PDB file of C-alpha atoms in Angstrom:
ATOM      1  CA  UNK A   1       0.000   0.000   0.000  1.00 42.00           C
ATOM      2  CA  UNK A   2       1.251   3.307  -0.619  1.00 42.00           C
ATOM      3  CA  UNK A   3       2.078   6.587   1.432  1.00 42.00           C
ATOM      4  CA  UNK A   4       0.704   9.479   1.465  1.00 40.00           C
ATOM      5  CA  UNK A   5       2.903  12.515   0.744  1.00 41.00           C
ATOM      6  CA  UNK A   6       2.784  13.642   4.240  1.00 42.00           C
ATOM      7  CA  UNK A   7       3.841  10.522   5.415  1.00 39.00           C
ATOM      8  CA  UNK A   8       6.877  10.199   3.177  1.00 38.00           C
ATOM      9  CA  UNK A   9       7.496  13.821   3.921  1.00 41.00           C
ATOM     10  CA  UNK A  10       7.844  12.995   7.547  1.00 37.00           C
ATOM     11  CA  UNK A  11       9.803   9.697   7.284  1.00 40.00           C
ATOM     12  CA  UNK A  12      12.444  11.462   5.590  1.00 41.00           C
ATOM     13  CA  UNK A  13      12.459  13.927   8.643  1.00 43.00           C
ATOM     14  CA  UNK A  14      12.933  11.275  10.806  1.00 42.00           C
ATOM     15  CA  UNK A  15      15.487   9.563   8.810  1.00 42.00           C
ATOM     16  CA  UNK A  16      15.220   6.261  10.708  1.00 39.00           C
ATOM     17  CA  UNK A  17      18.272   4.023  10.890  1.00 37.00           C
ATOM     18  CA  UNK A  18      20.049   6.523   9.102  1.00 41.00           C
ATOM     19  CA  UNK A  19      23.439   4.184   7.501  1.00 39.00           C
ATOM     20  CA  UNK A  20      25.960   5.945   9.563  1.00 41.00           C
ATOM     21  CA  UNK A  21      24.434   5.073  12.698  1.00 40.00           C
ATOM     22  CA  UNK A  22      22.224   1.683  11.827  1.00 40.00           C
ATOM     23  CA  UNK A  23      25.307  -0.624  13.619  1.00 42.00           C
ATOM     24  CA  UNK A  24      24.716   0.629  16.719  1.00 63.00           C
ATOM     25  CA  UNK A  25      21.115   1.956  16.509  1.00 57.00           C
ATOM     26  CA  UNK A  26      19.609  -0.689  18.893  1.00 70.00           C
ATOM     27  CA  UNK A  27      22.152   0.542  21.759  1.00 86.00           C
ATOM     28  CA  UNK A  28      19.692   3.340  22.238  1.00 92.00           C
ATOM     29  CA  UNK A  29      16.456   2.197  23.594  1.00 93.00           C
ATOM     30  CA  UNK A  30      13.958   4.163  26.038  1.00 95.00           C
ATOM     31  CA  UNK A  31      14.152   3.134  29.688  1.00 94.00           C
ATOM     32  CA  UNK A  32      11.862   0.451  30.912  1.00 92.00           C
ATOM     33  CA  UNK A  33       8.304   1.645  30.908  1.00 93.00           C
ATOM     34  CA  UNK A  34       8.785   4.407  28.299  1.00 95.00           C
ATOM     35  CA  UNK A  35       7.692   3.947  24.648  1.00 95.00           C
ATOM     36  CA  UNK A  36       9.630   7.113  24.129  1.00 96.00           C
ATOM     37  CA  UNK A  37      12.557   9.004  24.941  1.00 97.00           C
ATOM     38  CA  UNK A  38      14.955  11.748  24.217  1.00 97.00           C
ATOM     39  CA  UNK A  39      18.404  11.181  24.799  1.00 96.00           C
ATOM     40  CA  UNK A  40      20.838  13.377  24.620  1.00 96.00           C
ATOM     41  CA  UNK A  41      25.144  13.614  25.090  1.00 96.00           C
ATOM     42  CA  UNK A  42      26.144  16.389  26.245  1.00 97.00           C
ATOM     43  CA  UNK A  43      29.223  18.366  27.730  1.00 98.00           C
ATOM     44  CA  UNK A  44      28.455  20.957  30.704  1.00 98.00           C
ATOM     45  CA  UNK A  45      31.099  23.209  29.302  1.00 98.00           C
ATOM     46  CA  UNK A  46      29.692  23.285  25.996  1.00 98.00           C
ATOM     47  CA  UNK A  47      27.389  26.294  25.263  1.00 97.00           C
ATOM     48  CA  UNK A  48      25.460  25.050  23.167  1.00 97.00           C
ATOM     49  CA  UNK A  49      24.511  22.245  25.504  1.00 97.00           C
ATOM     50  CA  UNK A  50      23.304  25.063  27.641  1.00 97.00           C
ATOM     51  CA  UNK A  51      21.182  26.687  25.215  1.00 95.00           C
ATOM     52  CA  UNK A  52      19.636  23.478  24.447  1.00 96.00           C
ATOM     53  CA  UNK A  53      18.589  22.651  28.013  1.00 93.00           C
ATOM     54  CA  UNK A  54      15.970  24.433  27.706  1.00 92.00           C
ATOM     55  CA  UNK A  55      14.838  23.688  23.936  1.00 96.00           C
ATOM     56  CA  UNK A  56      15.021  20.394  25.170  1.00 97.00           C
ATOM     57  CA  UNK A  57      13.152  20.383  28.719  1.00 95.00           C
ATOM     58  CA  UNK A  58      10.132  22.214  26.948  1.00 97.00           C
ATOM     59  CA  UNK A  59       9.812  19.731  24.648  1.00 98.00           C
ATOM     60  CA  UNK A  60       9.883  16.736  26.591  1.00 97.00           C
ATOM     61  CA  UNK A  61       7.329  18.473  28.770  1.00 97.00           C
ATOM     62  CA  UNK A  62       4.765  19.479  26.501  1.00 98.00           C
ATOM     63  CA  UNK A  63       4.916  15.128  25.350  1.00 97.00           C
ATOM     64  CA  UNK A  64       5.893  13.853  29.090  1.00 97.00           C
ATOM     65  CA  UNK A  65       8.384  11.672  27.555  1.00 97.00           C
ATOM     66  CA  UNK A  66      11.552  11.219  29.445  1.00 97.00           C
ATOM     67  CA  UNK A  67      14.782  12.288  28.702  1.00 96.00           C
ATOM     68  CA  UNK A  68      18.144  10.573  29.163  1.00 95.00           C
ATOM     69  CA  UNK A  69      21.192  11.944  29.784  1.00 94.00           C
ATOM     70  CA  UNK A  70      25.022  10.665  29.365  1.00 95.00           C
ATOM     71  CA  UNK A  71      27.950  12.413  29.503  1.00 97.00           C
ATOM     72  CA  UNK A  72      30.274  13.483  26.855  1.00 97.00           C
ATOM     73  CA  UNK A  73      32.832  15.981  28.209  1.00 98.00           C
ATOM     74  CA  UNK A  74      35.173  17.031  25.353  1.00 97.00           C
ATOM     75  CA  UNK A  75      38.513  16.537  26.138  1.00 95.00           C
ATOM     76  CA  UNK A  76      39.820  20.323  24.856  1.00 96.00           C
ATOM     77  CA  UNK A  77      37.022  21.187  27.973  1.00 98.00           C
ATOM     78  CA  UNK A  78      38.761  21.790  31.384  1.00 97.00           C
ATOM     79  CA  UNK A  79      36.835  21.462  33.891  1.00 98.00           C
ATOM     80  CA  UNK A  80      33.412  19.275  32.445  1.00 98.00           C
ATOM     81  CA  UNK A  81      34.902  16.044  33.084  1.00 98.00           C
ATOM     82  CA  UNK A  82      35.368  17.095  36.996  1.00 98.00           C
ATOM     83  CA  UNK A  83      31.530  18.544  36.803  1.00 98.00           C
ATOM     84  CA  UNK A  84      30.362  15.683  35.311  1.00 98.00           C
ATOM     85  CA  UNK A  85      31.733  13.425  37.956  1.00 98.00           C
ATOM     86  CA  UNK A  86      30.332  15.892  40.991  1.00 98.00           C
ATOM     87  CA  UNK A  87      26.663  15.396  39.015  1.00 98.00           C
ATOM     88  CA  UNK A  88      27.009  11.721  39.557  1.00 98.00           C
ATOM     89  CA  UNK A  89      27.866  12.193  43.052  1.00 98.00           C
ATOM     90  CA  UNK A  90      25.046  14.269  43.366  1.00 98.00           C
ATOM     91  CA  UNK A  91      22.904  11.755  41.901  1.00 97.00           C
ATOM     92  CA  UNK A  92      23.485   9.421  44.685  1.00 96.00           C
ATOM     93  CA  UNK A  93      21.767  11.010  47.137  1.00 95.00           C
ATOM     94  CA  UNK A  94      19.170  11.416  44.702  1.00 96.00           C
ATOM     95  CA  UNK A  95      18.385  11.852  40.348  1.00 92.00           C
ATOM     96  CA  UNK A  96      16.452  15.236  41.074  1.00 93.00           C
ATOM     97  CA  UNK A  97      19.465  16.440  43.301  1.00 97.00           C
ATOM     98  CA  UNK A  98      21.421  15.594  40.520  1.00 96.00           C
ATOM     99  CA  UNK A  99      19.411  16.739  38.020  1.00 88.00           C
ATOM    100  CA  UNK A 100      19.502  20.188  39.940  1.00 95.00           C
ATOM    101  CA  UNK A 101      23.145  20.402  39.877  1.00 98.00           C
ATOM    102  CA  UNK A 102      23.121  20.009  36.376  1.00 97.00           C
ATOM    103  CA  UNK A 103      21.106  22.471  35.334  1.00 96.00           C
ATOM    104  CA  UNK A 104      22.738  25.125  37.778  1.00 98.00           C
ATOM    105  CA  UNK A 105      26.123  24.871  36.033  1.00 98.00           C
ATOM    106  CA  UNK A 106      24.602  24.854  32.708  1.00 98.00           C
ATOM    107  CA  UNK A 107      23.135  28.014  33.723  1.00 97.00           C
ATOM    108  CA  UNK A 108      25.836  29.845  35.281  1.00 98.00           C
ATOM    109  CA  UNK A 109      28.469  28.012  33.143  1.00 98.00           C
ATOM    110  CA  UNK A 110      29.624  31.110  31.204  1.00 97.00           C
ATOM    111  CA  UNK A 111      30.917  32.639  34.419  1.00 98.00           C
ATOM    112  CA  UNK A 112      32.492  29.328  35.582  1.00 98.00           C
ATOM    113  CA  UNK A 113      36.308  28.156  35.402  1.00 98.00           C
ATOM    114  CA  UNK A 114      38.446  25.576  36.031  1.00 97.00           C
ATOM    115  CA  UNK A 115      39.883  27.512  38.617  1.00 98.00           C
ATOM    116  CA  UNK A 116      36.589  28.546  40.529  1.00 98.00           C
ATOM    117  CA  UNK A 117      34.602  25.207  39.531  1.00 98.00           C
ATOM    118  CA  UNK A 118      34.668  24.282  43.415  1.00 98.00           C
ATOM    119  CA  UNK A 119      32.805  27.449  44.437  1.00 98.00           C
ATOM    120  CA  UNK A 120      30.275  27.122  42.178  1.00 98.00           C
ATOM    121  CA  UNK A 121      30.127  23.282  43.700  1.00 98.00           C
ATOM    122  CA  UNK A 122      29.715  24.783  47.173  1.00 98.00           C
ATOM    123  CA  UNK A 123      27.327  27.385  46.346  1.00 98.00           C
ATOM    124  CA  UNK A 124      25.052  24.635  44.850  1.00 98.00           C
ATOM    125  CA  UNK A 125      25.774  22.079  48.084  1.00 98.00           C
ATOM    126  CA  UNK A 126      24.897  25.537  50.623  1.00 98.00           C
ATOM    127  CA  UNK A 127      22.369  26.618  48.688  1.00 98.00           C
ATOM    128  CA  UNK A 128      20.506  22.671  48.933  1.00 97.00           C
ATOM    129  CA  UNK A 129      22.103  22.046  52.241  1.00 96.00           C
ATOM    130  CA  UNK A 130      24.352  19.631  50.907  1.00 96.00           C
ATOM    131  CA  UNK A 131      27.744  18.770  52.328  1.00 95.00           C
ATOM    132  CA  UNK A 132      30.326  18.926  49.926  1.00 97.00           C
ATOM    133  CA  UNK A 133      33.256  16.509  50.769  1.00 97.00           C
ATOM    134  CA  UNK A 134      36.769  16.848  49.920  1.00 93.00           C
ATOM    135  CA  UNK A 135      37.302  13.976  47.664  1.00 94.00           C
ATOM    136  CA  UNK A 136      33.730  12.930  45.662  1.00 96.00           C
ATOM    137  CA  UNK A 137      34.939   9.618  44.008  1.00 97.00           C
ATOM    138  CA  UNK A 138      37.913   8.199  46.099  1.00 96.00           C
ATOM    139  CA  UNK A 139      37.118   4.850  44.348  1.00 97.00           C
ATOM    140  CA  UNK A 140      36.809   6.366  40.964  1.00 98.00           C
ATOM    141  CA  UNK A 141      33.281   4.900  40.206  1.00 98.00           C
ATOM    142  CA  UNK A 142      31.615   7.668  39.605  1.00 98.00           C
ATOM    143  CA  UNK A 143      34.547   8.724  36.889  1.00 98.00           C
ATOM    144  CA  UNK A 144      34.389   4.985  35.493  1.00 98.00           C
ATOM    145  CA  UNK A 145      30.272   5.967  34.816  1.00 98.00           C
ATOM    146  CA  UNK A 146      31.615   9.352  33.228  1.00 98.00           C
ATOM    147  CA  UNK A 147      33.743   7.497  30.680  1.00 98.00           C
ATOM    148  CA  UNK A 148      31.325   4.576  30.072  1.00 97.00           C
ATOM    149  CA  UNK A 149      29.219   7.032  28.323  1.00 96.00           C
ATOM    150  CA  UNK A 150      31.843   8.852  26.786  1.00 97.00           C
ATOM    151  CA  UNK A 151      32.702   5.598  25.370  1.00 96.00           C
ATOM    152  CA  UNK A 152      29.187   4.581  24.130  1.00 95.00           C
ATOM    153  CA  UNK A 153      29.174   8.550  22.535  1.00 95.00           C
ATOM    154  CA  UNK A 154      31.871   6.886  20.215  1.00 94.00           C
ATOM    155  CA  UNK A 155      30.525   3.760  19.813  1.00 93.00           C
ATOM    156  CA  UNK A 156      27.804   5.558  17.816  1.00 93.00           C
ATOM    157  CA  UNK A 157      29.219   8.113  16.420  1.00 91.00           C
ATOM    158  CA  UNK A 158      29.096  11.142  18.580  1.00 93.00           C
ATOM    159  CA  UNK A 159      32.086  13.777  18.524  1.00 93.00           C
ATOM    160  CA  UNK A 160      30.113  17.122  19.063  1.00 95.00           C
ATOM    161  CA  UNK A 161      28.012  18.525  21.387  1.00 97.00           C
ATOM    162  CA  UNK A 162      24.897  18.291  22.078  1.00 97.00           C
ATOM    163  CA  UNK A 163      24.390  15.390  20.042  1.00 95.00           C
ATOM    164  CA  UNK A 164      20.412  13.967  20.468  1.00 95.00           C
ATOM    165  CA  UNK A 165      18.139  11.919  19.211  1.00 96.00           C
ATOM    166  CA  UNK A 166      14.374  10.656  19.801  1.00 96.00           C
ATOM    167  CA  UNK A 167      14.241   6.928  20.070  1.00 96.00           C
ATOM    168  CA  UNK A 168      11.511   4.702  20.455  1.00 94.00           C
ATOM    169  CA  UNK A 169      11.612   0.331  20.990  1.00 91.00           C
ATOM    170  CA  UNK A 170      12.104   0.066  17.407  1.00 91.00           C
ATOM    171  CA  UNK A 171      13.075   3.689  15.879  1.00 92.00           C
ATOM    172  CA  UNK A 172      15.817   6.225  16.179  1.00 93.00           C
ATOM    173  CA  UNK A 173      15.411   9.550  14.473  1.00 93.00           C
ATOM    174  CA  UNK A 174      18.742  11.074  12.718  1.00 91.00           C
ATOM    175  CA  UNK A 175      20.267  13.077  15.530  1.00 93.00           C
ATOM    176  CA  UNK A 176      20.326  16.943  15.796  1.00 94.00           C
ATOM    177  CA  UNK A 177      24.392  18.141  16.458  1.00 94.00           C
ATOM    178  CA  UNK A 178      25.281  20.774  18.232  1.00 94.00           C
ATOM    179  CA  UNK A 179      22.293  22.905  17.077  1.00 92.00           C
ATOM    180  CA  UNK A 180      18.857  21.765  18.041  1.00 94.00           C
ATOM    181  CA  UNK A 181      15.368  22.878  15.652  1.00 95.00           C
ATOM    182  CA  UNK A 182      13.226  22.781  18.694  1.00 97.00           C
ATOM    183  CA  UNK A 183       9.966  22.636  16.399  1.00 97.00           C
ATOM    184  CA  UNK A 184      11.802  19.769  14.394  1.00 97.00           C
ATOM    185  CA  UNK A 185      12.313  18.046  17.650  1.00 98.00           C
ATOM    186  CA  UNK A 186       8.908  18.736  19.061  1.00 98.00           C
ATOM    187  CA  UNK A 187       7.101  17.279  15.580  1.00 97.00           C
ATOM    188  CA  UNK A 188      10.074  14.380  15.570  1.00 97.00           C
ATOM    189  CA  UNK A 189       8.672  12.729  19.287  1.00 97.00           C
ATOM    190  CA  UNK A 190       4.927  13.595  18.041  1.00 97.00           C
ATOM    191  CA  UNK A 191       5.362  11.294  15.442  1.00 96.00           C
ATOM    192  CA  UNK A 192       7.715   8.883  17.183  1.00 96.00           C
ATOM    193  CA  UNK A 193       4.495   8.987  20.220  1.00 95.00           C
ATOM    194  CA  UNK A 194       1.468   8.553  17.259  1.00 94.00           C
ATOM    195  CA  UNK A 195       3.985   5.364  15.717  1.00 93.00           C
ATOM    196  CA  UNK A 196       4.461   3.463  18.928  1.00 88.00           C
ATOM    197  CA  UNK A 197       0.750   3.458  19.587  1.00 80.00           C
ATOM    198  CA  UNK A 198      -0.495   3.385  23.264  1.00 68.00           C
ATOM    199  CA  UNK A 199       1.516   4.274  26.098  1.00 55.00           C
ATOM    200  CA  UNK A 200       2.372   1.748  28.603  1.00 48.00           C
ATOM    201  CA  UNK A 201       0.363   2.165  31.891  1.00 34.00           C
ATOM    202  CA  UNK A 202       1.887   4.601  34.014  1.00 36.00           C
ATOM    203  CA  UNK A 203       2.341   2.270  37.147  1.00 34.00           C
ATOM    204  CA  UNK A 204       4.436   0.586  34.571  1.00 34.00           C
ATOM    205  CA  UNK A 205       6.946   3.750  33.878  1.00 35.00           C
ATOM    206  CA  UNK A 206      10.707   4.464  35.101  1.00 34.00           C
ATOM    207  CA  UNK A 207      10.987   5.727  38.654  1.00 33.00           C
ATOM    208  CA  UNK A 208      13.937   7.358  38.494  1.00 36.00           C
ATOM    209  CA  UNK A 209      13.233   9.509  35.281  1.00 44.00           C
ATOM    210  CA  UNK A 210       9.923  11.531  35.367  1.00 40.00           C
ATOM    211  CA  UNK A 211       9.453  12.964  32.112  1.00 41.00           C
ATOM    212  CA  UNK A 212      10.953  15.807  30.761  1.00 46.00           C
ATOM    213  CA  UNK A 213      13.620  15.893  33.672  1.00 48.00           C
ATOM    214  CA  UNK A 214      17.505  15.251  32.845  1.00 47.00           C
ATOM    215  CA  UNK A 215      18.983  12.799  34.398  1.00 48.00           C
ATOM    216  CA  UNK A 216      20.940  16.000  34.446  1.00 43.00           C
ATOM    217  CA  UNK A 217      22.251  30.576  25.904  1.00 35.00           C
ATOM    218  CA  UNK A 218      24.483  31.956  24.109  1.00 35.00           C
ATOM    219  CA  UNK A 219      26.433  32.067  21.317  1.00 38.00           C
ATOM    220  CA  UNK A 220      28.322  28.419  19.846  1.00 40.00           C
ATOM    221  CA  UNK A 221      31.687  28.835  21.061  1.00 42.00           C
ATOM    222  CA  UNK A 222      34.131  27.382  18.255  1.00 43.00           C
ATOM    223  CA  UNK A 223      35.596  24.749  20.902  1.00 46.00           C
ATOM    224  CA  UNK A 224      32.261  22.798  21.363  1.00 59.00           C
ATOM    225  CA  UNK A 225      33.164  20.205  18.600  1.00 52.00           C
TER     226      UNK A 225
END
């Protein structure tokens, strides 16, 4: 049976299994009790991964489809390795803490260094009544997690940030780099949402993601690539 132009016009959109990524499209999957999800690498130094926070969050509101974050911190970045490590020992005591943390540097990343990183850390730990500890990861787990995704980022393909895509159980759209169409996104997980059919019953969905939270502005700076 044939298409109709719309729907032709809107699987090339999607560009499912595009070649360059088919090998290792079935690595990205939603989480357990989610038809749907966005997932997205990203780099807390990067600026555009802070001006697509919010592109992003609104998004996976307005569906209620989760989104999942791993870490990519570029190596020419100074200090997002060390920030991506504090998020996952904020995430410990809790995803939203973590969450939190996240968004907080991506927000006041442009006035953030390497060499005043740990202030902003403390500010965020007094400002949640957090202690912050002098060594986070003595065991270097938390660093292991860091590069775990960094190594799945290049499994598929990933060397910019952010790099994201909306994947369903058996679908994974052509990802957006470094800049992100938020109406493009928005009409990609409609259609993703309308393909997969009914949701799974919510006592069935992931209780450490709620939708449209991370699991973690300005102009493109040249060294996000």
């Amino acid at each position: 049976m044939g298409q109709s132009a719309g729907a032709l016009t809107f699987t090339a959109l999607l560009g499912l299994f595009v070649p360059a990524f088919a090998a290792d499209a079935s690595l990205l999957k939603p989480p357990s009790g989610a038809s749907i999800a966005i997932v997205v690498f990203q780099d807390l130094e990067c600026s555009e991964c802070a001006r697509s926070y919010t592109l992003v969050q609104e998004v996976a509101n307005a569906h209620q489809v989760p989104v999942m974050l791993h870490d990519f911190p570029l190596p020419r970045h100074t200090w997002s390795f060390e920030a991506a490590v504090w998020a996952r020992y904020f995430d410990q005591s809790s995803i939203a803490l973590g969450n939190a943390f996240r968004e907080f540097i991506l927000t006041n990343q442009a006035q953030i260094s390497g060499a005043n990183l740990q202030q902003w850390i403390q500010k965020f730990g007094d400002a949640n009544k957090v202690s912050i500890p002098s060594a986070n990861d003595p065991a270097g787990k938390l660093a292991e997690k860091v590069r775990a995704d960094y190594a799945l980022g290049q499994r598929i393909g990933v060397e910019r940030t952010p790099t994201i895509w909306v994947v369903s159980k058996t679908e994974v759209s052509q990802p957006f780099v470094e800049e992100v169409n938020q109406e493009q996104l928005g009409q990609i997980v409609g259609q993703m949402i309308q393909n997969a059919g009914p949701a799974e019953s919510a006592a069935s969905s992931p209780k450490k993601a709620a939708p449209g939270k991370y699991k973690q502005k300005s102009q493109k700076k040249q060294g996000d690539k």
